[in-house]
Each structure stands twice: as structure tokens, then as C-alpha cells.
mmCIF file with all atom_site columns, C-alpha atoms in Angstrom:
data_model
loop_
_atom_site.group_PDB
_atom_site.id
_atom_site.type_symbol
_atom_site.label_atom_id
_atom_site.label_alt_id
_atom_site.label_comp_id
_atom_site.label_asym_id
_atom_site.label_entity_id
_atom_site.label_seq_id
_atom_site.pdbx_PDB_ins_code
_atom_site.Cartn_x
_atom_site.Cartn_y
_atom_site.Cartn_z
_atom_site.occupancy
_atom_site.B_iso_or_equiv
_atom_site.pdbx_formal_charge
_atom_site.auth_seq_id
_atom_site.auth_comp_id
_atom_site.auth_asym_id
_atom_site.auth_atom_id
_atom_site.pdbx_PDB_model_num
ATOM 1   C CA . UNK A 1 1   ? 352.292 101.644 148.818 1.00 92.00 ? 7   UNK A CA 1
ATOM 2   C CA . UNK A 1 2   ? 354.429 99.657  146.456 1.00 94.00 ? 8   UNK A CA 1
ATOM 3   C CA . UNK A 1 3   ? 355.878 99.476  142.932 1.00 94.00 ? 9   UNK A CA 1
ATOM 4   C CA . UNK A 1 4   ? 357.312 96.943  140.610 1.00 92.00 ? 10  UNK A CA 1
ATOM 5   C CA . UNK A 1 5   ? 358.232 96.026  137.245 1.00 89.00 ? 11  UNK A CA 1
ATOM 6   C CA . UNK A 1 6   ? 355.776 96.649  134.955 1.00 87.00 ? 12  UNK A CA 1
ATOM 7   C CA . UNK A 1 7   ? 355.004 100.474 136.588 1.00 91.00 ? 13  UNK A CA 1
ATOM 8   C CA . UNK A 1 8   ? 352.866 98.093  138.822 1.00 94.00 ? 14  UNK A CA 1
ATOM 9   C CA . UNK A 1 9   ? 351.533 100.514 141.535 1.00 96.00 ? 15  UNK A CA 1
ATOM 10  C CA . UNK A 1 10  ? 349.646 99.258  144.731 1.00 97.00 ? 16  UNK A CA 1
ATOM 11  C CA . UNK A 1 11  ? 347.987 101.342 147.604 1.00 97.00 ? 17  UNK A CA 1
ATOM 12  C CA . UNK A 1 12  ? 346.157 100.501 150.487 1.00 97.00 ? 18  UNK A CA 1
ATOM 13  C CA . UNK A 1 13  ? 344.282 101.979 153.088 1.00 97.00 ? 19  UNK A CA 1
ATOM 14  C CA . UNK A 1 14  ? 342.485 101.316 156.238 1.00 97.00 ? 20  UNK A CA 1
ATOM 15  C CA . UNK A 1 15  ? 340.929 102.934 159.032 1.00 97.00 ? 21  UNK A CA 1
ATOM 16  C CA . UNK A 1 16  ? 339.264 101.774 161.910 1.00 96.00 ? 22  UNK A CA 1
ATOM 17  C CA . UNK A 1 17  ? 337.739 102.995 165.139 1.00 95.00 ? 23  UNK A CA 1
ATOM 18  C CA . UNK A 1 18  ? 334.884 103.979 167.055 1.00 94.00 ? 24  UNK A CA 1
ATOM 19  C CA . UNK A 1 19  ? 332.346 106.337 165.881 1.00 94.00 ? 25  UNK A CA 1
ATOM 20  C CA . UNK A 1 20  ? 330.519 106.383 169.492 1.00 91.00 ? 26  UNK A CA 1
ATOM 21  C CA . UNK A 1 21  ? 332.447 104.669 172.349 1.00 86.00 ? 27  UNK A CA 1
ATOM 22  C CA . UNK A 1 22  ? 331.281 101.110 173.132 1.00 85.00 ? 28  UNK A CA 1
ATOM 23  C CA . UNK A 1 23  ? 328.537 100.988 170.759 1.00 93.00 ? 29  UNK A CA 1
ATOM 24  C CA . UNK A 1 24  ? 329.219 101.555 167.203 1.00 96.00 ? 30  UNK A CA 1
ATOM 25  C CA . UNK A 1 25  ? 332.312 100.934 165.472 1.00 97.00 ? 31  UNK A CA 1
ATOM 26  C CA . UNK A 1 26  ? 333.310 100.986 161.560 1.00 97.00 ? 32  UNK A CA 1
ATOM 27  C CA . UNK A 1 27  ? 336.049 99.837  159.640 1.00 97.00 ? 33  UNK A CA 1
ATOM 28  C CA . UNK A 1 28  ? 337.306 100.964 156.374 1.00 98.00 ? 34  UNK A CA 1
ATOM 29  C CA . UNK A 1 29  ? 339.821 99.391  153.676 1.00 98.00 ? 35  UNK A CA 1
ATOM 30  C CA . UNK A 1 30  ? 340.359 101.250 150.116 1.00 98.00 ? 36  UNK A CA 1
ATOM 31  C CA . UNK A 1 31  ? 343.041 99.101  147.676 1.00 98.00 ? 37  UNK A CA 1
ATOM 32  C CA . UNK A 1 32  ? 343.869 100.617 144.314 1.00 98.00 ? 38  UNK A CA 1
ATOM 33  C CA . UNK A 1 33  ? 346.767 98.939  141.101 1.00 97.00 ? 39  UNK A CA 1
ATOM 34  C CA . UNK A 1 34  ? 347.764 100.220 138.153 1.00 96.00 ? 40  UNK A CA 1
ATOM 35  C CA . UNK A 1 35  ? 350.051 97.888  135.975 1.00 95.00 ? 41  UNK A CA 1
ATOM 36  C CA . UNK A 1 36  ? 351.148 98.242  132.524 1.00 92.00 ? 42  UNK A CA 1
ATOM 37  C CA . UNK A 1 37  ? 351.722 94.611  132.861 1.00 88.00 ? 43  UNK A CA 1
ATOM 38  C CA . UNK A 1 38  ? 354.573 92.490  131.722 1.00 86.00 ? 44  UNK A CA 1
ATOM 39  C CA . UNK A 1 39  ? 353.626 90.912  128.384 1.00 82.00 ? 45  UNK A CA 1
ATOM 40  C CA . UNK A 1 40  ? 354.288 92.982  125.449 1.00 81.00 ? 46  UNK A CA 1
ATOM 41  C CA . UNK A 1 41  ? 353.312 92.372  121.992 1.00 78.00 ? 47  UNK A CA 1
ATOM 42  C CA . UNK A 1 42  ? 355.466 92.146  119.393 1.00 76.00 ? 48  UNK A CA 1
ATOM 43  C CA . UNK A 1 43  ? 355.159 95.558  118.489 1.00 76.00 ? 49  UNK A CA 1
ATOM 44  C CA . UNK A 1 44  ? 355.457 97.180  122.129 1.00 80.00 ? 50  UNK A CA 1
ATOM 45  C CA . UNK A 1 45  ? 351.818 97.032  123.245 1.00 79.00 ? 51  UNK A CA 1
ATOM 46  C CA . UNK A 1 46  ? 351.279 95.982  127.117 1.00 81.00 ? 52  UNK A CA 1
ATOM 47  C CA . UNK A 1 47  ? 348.985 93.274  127.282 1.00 85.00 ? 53  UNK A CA 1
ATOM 48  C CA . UNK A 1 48  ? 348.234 92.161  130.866 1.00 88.00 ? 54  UNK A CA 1
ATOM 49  C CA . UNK A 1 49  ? 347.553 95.614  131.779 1.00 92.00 ? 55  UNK A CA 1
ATOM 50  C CA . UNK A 1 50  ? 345.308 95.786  135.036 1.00 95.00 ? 56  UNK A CA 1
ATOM 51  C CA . UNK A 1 51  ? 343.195 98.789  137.068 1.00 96.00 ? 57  UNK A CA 1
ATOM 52  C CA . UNK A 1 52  ? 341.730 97.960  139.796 1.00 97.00 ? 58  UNK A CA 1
ATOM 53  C CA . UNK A 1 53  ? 340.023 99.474  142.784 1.00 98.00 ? 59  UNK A CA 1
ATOM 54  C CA . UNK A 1 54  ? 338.225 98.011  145.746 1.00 98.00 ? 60  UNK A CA 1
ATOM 55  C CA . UNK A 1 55  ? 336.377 99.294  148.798 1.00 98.00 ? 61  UNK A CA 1
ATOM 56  C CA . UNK A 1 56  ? 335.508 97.477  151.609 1.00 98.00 ? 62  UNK A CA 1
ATOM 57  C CA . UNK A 1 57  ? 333.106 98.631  155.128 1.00 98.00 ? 63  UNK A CA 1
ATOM 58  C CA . UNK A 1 58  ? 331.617 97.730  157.750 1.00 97.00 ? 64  UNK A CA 1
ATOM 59  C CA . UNK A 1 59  ? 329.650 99.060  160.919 1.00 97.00 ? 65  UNK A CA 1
ATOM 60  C CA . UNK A 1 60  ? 329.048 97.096  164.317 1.00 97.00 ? 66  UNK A CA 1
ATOM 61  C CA . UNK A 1 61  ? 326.399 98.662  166.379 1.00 96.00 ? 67  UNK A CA 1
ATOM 62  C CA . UNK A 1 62  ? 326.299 97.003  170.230 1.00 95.00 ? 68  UNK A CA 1
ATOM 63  C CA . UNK A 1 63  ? 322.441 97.711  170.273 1.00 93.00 ? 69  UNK A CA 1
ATOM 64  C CA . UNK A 1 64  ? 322.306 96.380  173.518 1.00 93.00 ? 70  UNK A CA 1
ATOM 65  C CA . UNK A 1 65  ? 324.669 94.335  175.817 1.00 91.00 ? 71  UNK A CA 1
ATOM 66  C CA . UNK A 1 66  ? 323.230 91.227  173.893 1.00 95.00 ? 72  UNK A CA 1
ATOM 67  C CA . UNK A 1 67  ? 322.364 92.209  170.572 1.00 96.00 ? 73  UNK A CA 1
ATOM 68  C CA . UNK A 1 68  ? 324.864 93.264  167.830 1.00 97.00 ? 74  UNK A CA 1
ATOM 69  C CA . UNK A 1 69  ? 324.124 94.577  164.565 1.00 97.00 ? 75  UNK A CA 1
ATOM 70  C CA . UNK A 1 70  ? 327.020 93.983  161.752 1.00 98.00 ? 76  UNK A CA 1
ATOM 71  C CA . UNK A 1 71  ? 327.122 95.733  158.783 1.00 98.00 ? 77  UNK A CA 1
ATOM 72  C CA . UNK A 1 72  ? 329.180 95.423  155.596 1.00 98.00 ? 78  UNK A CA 1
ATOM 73  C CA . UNK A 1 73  ? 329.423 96.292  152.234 1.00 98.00 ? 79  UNK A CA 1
ATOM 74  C CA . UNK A 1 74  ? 332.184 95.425  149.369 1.00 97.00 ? 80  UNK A CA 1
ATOM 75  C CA . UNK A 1 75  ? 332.375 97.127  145.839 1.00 98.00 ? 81  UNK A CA 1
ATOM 76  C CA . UNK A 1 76  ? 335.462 96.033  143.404 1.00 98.00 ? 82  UNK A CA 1
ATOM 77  C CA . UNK A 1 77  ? 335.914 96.662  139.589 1.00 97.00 ? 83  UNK A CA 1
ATOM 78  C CA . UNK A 1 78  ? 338.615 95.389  137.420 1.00 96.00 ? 84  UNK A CA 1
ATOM 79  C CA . UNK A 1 79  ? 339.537 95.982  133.924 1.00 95.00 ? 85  UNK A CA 1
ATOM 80  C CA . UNK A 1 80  ? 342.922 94.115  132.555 1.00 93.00 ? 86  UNK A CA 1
ATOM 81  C CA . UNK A 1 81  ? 344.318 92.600  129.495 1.00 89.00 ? 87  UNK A CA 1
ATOM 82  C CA . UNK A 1 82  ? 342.937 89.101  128.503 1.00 84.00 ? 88  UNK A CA 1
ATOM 83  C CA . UNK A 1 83  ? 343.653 86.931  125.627 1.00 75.00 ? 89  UNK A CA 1
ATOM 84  C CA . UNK A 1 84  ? 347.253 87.263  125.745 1.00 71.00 ? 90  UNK A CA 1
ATOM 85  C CA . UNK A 1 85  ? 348.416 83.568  125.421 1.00 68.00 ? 91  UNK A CA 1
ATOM 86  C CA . UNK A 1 86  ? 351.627 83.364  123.238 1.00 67.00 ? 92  UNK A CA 1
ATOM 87  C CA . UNK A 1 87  ? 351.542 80.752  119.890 1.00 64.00 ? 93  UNK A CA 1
ATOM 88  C CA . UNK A 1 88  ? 353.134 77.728  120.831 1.00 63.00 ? 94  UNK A CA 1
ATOM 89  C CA . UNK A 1 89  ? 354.491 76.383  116.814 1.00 65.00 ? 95  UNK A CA 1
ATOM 90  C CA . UNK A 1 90  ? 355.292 72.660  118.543 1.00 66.00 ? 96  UNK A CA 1
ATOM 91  C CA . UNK A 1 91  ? 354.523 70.161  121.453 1.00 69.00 ? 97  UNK A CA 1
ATOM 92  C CA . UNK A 1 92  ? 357.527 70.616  122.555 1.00 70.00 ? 98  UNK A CA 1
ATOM 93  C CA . UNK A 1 93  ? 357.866 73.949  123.522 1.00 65.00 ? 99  UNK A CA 1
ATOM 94  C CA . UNK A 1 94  ? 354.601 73.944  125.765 1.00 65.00 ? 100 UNK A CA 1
ATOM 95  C CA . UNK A 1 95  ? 356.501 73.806  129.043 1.00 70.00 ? 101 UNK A CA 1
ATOM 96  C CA . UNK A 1 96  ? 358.247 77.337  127.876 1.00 68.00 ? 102 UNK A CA 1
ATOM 97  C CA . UNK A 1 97  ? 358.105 80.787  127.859 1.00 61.00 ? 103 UNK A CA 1
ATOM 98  C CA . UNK A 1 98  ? 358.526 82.801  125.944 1.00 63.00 ? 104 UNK A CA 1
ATOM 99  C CA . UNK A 1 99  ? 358.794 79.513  123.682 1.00 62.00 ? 105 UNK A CA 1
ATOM 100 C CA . UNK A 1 100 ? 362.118 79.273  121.838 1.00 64.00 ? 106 UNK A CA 1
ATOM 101 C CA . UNK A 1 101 ? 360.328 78.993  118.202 1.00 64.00 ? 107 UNK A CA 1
ATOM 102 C CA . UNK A 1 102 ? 357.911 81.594  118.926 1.00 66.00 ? 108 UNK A CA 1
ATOM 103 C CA . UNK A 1 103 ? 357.745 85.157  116.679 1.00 67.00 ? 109 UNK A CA 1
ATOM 104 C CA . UNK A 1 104 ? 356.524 86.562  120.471 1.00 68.00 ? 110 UNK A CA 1
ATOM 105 C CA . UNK A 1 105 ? 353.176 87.430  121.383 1.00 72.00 ? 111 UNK A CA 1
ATOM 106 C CA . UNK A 1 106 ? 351.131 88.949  118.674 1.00 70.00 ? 112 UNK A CA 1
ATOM 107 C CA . UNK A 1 107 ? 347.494 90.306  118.773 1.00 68.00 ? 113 UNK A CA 1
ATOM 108 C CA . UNK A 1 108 ? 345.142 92.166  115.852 1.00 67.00 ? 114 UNK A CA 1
ATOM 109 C CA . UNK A 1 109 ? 343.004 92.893  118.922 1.00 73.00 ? 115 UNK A CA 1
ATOM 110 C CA . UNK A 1 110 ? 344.021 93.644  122.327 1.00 79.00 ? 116 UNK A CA 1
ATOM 111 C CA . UNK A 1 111 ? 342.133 91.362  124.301 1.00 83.00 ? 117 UNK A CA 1
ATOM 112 C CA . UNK A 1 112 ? 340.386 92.700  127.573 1.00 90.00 ? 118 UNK A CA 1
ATOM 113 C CA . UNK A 1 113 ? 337.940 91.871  130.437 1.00 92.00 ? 119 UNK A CA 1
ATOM 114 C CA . UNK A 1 114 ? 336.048 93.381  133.314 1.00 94.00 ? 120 UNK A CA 1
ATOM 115 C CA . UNK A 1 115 ? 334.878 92.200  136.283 1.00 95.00 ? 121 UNK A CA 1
ATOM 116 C CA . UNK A 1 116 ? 332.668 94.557  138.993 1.00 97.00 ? 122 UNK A CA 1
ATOM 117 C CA . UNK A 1 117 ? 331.630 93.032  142.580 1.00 95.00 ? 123 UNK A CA 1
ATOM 118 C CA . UNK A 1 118 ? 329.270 94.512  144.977 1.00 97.00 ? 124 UNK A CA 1
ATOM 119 C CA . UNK A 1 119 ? 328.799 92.687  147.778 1.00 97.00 ? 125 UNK A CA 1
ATOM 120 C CA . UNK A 1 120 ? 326.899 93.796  151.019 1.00 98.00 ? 126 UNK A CA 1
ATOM 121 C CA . UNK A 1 121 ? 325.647 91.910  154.542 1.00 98.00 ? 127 UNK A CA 1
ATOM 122 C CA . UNK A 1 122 ? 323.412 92.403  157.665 1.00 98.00 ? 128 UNK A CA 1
ATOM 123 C CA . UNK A 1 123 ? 324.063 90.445  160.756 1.00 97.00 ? 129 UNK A CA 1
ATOM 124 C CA . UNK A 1 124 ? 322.023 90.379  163.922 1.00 97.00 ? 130 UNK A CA 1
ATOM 125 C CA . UNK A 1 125 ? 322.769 88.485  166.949 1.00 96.00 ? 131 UNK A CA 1
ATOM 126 C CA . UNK A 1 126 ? 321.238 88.077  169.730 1.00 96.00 ? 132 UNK A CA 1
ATOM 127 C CA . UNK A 1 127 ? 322.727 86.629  173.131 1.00 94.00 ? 133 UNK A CA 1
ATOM 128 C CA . UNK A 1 128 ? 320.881 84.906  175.763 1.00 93.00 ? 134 UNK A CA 1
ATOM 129 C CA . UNK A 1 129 ? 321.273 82.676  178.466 1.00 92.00 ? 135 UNK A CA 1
ATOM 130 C CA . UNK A 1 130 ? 319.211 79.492  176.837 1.00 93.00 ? 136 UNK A CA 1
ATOM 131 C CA . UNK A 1 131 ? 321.646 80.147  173.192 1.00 93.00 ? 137 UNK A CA 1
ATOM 132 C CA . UNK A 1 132 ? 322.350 82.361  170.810 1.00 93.00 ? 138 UNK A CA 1
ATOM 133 C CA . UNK A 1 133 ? 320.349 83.300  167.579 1.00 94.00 ? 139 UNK A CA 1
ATOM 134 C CA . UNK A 1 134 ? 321.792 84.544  164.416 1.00 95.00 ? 140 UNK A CA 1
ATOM 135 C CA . UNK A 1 135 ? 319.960 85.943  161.129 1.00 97.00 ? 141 UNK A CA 1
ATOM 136 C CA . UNK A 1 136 ? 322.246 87.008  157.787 1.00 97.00 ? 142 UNK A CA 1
ATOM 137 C CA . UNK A 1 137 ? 320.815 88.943  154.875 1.00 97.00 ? 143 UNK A CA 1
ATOM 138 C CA . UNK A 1 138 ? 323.190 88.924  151.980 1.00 97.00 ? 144 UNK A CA 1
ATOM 139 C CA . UNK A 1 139 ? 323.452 90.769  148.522 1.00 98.00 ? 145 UNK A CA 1
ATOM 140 C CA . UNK A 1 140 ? 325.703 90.040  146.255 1.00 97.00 ? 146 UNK A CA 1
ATOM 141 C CA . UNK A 1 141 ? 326.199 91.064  141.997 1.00 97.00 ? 147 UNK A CA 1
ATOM 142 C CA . UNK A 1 142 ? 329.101 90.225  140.045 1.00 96.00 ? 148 UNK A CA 1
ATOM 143 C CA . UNK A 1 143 ? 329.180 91.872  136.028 1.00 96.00 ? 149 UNK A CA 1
ATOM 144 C CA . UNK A 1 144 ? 332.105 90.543  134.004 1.00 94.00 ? 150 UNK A CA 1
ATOM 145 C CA . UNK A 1 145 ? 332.800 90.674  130.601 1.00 92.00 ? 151 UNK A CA 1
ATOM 146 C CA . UNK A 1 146 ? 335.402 89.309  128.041 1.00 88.00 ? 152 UNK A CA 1
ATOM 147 C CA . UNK A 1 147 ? 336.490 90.446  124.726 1.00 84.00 ? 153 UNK A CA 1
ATOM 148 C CA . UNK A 1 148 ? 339.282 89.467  122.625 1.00 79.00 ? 154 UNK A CA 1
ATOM 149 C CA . UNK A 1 149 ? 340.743 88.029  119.449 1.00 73.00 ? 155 UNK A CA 1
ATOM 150 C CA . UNK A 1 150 ? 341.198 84.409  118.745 1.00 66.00 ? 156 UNK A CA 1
ATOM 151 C CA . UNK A 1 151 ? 344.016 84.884  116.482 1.00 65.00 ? 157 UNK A CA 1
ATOM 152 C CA . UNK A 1 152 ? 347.420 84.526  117.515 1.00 63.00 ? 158 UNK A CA 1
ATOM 153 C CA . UNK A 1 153 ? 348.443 86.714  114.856 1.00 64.00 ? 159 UNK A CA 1
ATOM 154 C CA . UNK A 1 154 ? 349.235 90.456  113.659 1.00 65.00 ? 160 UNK A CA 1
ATOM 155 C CA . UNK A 1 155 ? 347.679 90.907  111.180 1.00 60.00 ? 161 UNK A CA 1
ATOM 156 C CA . UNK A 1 156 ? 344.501 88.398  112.149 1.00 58.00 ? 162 UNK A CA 1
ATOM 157 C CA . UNK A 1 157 ? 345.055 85.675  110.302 1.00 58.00 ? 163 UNK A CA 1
ATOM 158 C CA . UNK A 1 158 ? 342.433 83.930  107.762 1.00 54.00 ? 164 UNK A CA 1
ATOM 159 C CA . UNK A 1 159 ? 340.310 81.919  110.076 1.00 53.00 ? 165 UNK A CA 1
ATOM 160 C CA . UNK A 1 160 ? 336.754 80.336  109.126 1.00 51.00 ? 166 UNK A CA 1
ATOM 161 C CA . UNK A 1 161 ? 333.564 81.763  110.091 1.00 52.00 ? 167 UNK A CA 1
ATOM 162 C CA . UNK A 1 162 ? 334.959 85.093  111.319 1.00 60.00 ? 168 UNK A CA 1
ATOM 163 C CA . UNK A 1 163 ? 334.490 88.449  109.935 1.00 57.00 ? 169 UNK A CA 1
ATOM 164 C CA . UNK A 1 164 ? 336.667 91.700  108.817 1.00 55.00 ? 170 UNK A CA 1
ATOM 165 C CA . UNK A 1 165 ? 338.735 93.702  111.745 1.00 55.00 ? 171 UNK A CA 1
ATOM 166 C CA . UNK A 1 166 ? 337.303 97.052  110.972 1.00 55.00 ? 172 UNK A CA 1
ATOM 167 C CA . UNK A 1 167 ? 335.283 96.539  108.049 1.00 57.00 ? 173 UNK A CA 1
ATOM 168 C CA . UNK A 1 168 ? 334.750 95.314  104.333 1.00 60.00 ? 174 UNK A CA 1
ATOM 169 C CA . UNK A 1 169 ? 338.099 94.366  102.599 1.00 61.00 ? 175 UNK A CA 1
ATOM 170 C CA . UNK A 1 170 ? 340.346 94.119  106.031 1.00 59.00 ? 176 UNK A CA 1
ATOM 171 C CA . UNK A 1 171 ? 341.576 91.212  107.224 1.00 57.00 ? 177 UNK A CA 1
ATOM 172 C CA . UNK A 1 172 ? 339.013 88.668  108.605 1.00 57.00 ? 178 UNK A CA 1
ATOM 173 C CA . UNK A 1 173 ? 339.241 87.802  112.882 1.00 60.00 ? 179 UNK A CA 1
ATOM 174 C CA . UNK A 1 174 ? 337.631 85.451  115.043 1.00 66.00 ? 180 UNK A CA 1
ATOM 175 C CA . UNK A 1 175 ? 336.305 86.867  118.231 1.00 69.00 ? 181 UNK A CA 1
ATOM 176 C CA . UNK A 1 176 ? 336.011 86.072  121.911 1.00 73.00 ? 182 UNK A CA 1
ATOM 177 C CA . UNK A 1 177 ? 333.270 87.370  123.900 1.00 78.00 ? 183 UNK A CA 1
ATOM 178 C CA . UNK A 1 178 ? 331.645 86.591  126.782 1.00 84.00 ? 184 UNK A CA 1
ATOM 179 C CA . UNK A 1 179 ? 329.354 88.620  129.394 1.00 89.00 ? 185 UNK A CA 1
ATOM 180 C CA . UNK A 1 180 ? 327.405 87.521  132.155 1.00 91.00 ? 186 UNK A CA 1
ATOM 181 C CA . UNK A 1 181 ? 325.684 89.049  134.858 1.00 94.00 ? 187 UNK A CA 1
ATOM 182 C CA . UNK A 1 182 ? 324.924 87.090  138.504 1.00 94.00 ? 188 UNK A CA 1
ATOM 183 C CA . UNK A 1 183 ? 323.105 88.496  141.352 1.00 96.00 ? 189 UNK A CA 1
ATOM 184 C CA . UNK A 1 184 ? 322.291 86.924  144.053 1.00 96.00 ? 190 UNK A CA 1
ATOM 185 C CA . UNK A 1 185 ? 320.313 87.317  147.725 1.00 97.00 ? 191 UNK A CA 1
ATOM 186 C CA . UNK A 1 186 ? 320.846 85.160  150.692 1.00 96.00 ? 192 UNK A CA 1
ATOM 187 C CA . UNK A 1 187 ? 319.140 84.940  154.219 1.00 95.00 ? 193 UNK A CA 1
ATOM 188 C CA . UNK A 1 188 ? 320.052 82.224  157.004 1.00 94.00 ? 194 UNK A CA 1
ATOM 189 C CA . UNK A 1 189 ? 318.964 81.992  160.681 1.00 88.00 ? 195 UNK A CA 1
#
């Protein structure tokens, strides 16, 4: 377990053994942070806030004294801050931060993402005295997702081809979003 600035929390776990001596082991890890984050707006809102949580397993069965089965499965979700870039007013202040000229970071919309990750694997190998053969059978799906303002403003400021923050007669915001989903499914011998 640690903490840090930013109530940043971090735990981990693991746990590994056998489940029935010399022939099927399993091995857990669990990870979990919570952070407020660092970067504040200029009104006291955290914006690199991050939760996430992650799981990890796997199983290893000695079938026989030449095969082995291995097992293992992943799952992690995220959700943090995004869109949290500070407005740099000239060239010259690009190397710094915060930037000397800049009013701090402002936001109409508190910018965030998500990412989720499952991930899981079978393994068989089989010994023998002429070689070894291998065959892998892979999953894996990632969802992630982006949404934010473009203005580096509070209130948003005017912007073409945008629309009103929270309706008719408010002030008008360009948005960022993105989403994408990628699964994919692997085999190799």
C-alpha cells in the first residue's frame, strides 16, 4: 500500500500457490488507485483524477509429466481526467509549467476518458523427446472512450462550429470525443 500527494492511494495484492500438489497451481494479482490528481483548475477542480482497478490470473495444470496446460486471464478498467492541457499565451513559454503568462488551467468541461481491458490465454505444451509443440489461443477486448472540451477557457469561449454548454442561450463549446472498441482473437502453433 502507498500514498502520495494528490490523496494518490495504491494497493496491491498477490497470492500464489498450489491448489493440488505438483499438478495445478494458480496465481493471483489484484492492483487498485485512487488519485485526486495534481492539476487543479482555476477554480479548485482536480483534473487528472484517476480510478483504476486491475485483476490478473492464471492456472498451470501439469496434465501429465509432459504436457502443461496454462491458463490466464486479465481484466483492467480506468477512468481519469483527460483534456487538461494548460493555455500556453506565447512560444515562449512552451518549455514551462505552469507557464509564467498563464491565468492557470481552466475548463467549461471536465475532460475524461475510460479505458477497460480483458485479456485472457490458453497454452498447451507438449514435451517429447523428437521437440516440443506449443498451441496459444488468445482473447483480447479493449473499450476506451474520450470526452472533453476543446476550450481552454471558463466560461467556453466563442469557438466556430460548436454548440451551447447546456443548452439554448449558454455559452457555445467545442467538443472532444472519441470511442472505439477492438477485440481481437489469436491462435499460434
Amino acid at each position: 500500500f502507498s500514498y502520495a500527494s494528490g490523496n494518490d492511494f495504491k494497493g496491491r495484492f498477490s497470492l500464489s500457490g498450489p491448489i493440488a500438489e505438483d499438478r495445478v497451481f494458480y496465481k493471483i494479482n489484484a492492483y487498485h488507485r485512487s488519485s485526486d490528481g495534481l492539476i487543479e483548475s482555476t477554480d479548485g477542480v482536480g483534473l487528472d483524477f484517476v480510478d483504476q482497478s486491475a485483476i490478473t490470473g492464471r492456472l498451470i495444470f501439469d496434465v501429465t509429466e509432459n504436457v502443461t496446460l496454462d491458463l490466464r486471464a486479465n481484466f483492467n478498467d480506468i477512468d481519469g481526467g483527460a483534456t487538461y492541457q494548460e493555455r500556453i499565451l506565447n512560444a515562449e513559454s512552451i518549455e514551462d509549467y505552469p507557464a509564467p503568462d498563464s491565468p492557470g488551467v481552466e475548463r467549461g468541461i471536465i475532460g475524461e476518458e475510460y479505458r477497460r481491458f480483458e485479456e485472457a490465454s490458453a497454452a498447451i505444451d507438449w514435451e517429447t523427446s523428437s521437440g516440443s509443440l506449443s498451441a496459444i489461443l488468445g482473447y483480447s477486448n479493449l473499450e476506451q472512450g474520450l470526452y472533453g472540451s476543446l476550450s481552454r477557457k471558463k466560461p467556453p469561449e466563442l469557438v466556430t462550429h460548436c454548440g451551447p454548454v447546456g443548452g439554448i442561450g449558454e455559452p457555445p463549446d467545442c467538443f472532444q470525443k472519441s470511442e472505439n472498441n477492438i477485440e481481437a482473437h489469436t491462435a499460434d502453433i
